[in-house]
PDB file of C-alpha atoms and ligand atoms in Angstrom:
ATOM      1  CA  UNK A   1      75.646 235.951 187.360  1.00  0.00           C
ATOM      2  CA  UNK A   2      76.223 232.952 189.387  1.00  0.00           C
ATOM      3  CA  UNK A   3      79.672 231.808 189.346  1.00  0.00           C
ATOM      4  CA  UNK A   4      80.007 228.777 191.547  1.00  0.00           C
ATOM      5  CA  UNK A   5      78.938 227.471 195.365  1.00  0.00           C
ATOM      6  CA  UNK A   6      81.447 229.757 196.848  1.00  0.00           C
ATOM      7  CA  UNK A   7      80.719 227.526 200.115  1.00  0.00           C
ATOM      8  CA  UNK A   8      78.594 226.190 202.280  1.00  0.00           C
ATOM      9  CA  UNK A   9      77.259 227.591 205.986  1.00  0.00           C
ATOM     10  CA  UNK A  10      76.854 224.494 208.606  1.00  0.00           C
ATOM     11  CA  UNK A  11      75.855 225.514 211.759  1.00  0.00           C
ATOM     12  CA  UNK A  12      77.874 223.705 214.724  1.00  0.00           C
ATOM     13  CA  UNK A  13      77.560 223.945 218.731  1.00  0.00           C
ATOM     14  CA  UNK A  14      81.206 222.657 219.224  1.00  0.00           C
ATOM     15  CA  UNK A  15      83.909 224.212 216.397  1.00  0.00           C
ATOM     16  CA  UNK A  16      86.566 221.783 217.577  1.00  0.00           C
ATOM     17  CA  UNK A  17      84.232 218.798 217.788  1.00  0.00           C
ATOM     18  CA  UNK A  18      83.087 219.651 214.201  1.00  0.00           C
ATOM     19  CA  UNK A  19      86.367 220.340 212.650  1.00  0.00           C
ATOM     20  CA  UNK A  20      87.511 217.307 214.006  1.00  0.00           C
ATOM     21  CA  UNK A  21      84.791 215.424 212.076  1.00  0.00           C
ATOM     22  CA  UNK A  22      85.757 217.189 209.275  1.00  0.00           C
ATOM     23  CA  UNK A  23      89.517 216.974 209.355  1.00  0.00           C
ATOM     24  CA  UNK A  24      89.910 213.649 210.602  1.00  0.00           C
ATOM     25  CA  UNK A  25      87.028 211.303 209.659  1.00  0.00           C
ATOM     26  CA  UNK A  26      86.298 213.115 205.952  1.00  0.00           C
ATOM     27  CA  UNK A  27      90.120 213.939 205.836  1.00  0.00           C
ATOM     28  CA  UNK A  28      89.557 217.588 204.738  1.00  0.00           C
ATOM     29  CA  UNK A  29      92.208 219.980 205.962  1.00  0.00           C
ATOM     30  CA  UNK A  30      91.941 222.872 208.199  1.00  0.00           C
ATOM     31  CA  UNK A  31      92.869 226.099 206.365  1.00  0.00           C
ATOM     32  CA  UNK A  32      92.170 228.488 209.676  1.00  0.00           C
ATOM     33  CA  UNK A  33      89.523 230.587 211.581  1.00  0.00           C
ATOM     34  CA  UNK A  34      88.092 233.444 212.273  1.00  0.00           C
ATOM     35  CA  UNK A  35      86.447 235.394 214.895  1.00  0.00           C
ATOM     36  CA  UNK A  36      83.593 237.827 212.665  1.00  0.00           C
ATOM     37  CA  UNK A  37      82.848 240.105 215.565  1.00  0.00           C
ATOM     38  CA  UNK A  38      79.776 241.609 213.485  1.00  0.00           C
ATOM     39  CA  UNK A  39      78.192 237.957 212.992  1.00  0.00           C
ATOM     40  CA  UNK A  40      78.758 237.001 216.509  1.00  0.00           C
ATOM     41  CA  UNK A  41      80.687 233.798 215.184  1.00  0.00           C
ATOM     42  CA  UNK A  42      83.889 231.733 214.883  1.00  0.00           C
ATOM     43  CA  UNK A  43      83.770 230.411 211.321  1.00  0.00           C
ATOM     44  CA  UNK A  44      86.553 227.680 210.535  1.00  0.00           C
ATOM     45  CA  UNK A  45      87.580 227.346 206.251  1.00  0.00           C
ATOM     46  CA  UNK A  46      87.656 223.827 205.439  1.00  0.00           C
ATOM     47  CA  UNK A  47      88.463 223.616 201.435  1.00  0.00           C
ATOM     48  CA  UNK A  48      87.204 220.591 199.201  1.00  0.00           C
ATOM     49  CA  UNK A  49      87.423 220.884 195.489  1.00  0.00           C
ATOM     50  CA  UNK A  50      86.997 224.672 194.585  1.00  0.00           C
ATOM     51  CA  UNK A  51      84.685 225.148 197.482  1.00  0.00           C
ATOM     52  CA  UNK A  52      84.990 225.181 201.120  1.00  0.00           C
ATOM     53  CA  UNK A  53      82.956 224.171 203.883  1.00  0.00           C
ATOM     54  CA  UNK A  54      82.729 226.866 206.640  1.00  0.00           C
ATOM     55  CA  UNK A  55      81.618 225.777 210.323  1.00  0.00           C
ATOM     56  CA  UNK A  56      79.758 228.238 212.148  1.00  0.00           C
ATOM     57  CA  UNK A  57      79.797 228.342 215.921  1.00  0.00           C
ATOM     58  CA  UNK A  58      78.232 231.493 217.870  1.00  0.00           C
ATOM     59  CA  UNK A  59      80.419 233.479 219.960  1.00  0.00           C
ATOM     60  CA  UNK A  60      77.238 234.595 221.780  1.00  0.00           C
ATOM     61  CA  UNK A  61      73.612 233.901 222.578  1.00  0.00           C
ATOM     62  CA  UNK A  62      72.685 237.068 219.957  1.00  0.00           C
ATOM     63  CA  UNK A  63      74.813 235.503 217.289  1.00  0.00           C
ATOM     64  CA  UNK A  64      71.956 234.401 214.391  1.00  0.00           C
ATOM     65  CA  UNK A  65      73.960 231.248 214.324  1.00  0.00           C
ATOM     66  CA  UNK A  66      72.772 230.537 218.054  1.00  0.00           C
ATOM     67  CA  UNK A  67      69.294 231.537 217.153  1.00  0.00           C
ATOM     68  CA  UNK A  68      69.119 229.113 214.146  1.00  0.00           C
ATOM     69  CA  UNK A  69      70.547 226.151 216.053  1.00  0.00           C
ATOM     70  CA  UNK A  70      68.077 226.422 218.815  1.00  0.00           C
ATOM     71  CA  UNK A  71      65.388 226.420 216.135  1.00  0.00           C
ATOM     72  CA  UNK A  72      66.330 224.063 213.756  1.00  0.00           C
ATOM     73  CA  UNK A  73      69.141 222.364 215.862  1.00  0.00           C
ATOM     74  CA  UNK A  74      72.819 222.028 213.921  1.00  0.00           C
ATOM     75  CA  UNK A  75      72.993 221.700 210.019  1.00  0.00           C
ATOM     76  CA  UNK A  76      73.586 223.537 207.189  1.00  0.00           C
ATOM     77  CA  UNK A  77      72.643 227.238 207.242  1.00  0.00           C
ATOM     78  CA  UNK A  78      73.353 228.495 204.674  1.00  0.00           C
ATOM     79  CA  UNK A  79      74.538 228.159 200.485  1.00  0.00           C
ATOM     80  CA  UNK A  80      76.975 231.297 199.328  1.00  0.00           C
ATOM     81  CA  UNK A  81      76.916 231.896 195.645  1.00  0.00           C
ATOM     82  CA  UNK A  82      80.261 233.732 194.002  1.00  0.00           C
ATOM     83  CA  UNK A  83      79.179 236.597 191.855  1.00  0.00           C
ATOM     84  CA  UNK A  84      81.354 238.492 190.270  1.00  0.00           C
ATOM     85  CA  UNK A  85      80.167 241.816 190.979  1.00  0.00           C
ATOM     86  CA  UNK A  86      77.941 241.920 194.335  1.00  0.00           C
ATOM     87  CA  UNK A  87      76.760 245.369 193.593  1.00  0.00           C
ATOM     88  CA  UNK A  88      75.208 244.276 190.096  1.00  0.00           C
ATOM     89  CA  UNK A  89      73.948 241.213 191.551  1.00  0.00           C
ATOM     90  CA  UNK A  90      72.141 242.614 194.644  1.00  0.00           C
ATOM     91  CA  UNK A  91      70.578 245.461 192.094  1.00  0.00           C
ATOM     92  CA  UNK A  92      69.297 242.229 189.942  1.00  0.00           C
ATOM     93  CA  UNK A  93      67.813 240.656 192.662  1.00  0.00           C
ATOM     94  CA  UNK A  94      66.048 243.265 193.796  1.00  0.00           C
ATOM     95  CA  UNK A  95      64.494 244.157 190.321  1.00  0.00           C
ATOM     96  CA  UNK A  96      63.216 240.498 190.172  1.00  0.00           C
ATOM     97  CA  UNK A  97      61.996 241.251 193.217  1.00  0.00           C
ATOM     98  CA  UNK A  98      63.690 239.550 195.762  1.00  0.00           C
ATOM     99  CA  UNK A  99      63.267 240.202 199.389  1.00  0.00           C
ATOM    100  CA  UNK A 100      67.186 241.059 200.474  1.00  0.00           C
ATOM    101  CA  UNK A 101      68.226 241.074 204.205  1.00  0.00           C
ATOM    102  CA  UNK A 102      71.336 242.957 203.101  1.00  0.00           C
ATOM    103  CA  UNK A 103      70.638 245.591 200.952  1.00  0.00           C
ATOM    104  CA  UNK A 104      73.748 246.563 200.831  1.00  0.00           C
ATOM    105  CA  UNK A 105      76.991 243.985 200.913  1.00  0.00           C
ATOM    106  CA  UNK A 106      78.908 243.580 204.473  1.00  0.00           C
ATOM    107  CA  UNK A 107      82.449 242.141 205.093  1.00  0.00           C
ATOM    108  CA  UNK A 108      82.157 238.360 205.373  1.00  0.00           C
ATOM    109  CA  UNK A 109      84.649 235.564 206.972  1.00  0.00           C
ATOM    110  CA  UNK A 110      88.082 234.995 204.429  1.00  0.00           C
ATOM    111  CA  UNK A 111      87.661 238.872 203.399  1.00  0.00           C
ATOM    112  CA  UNK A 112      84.692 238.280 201.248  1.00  0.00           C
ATOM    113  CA  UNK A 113      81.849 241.100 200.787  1.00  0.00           C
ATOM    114  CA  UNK A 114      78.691 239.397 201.119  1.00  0.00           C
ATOM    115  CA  UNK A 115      74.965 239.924 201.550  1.00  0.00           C
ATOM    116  CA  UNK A 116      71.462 237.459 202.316  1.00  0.00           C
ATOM    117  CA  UNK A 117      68.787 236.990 200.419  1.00  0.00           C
ATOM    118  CA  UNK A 118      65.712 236.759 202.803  1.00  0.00           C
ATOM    119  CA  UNK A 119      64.332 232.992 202.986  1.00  0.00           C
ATOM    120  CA  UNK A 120      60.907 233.762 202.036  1.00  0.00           C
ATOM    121  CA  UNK A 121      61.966 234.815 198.514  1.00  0.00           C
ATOM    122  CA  UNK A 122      63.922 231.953 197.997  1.00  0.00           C
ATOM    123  CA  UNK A 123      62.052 228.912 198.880  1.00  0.00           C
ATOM    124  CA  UNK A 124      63.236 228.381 202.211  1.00  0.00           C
ATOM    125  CA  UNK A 125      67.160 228.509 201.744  1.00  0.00           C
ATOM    126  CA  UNK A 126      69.320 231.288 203.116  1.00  0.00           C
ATOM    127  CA  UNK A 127      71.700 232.600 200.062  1.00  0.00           C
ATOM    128  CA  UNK A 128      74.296 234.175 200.411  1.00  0.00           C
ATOM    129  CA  UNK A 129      76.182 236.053 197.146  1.00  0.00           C
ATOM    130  CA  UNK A 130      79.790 236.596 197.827  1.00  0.00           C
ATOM    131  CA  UNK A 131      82.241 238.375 195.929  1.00  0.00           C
ATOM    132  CA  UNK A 132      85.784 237.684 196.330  1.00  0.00           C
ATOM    133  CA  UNK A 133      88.667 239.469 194.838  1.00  0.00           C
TER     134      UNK A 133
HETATM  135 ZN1   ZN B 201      78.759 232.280 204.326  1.00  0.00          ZN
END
């Protein structure tokens, strides 16, 4: 089911600060942003090898990216899993009884339809499956 790590969620306080690390210390380049008005964030794509590394800063206090940096501080937030059919993949989980926070799959930064698997079903990590086209 699992394709690949589609890319990883890091949760930043300062997107320019952070891209700068990014861009100019690890030397990764910049491939745009995003404003995801639904997620309350500003998500910048920063590709390495055939995954990317997405920073995550809230656009607002409600954003769940705000919430998780003031209680966990800045840091990754999140792993997103390709699947090839979300759909199929969300109905699987569910049968193996997995708690989803998305029970059905939402539009996601880059154009992607994604969807979370809740924490507590997964040993502490927030998943996210992503299907791209
Ligand atoms: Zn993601």
């Amino acid at each position: 089911m699992i394709g690949k790590v589609d890319h990883i969620g890091i949760a930043v306080s300062n997107l320019d600060e952070s891209v700068k690390f990014y861009s100019e210390i690890l030397g990764l380049a910049l491939h745009g942003t995003e404003v995801v008005e639904e997620q309350k964030v500003k998500v910048a794509f920063l590709p390495v090898g055939d995954t990317e590394v997405e920073l995550l800063e809230a656009t607002s206090p409600e954003s769940p990216i705000a919430k998780f940096i003031e209680a966990k501080g800045q840091g990754v937030q999140h792993i997103a899993f390709r699947v090839e059919n979300i759909e199929a993949a969300l109905e699987e989980m569910k049968a193996k009884g997995i708690r989803l926070i998305d029970e059905k799959p939402r539009y996601g930064a880059g154009g992607a339809r994604i969807a979370f698997l809740h924490p507590k079903s997964t040993n502490g990590v927030l998943i996210e499956l992503c299907e791209r086209k």
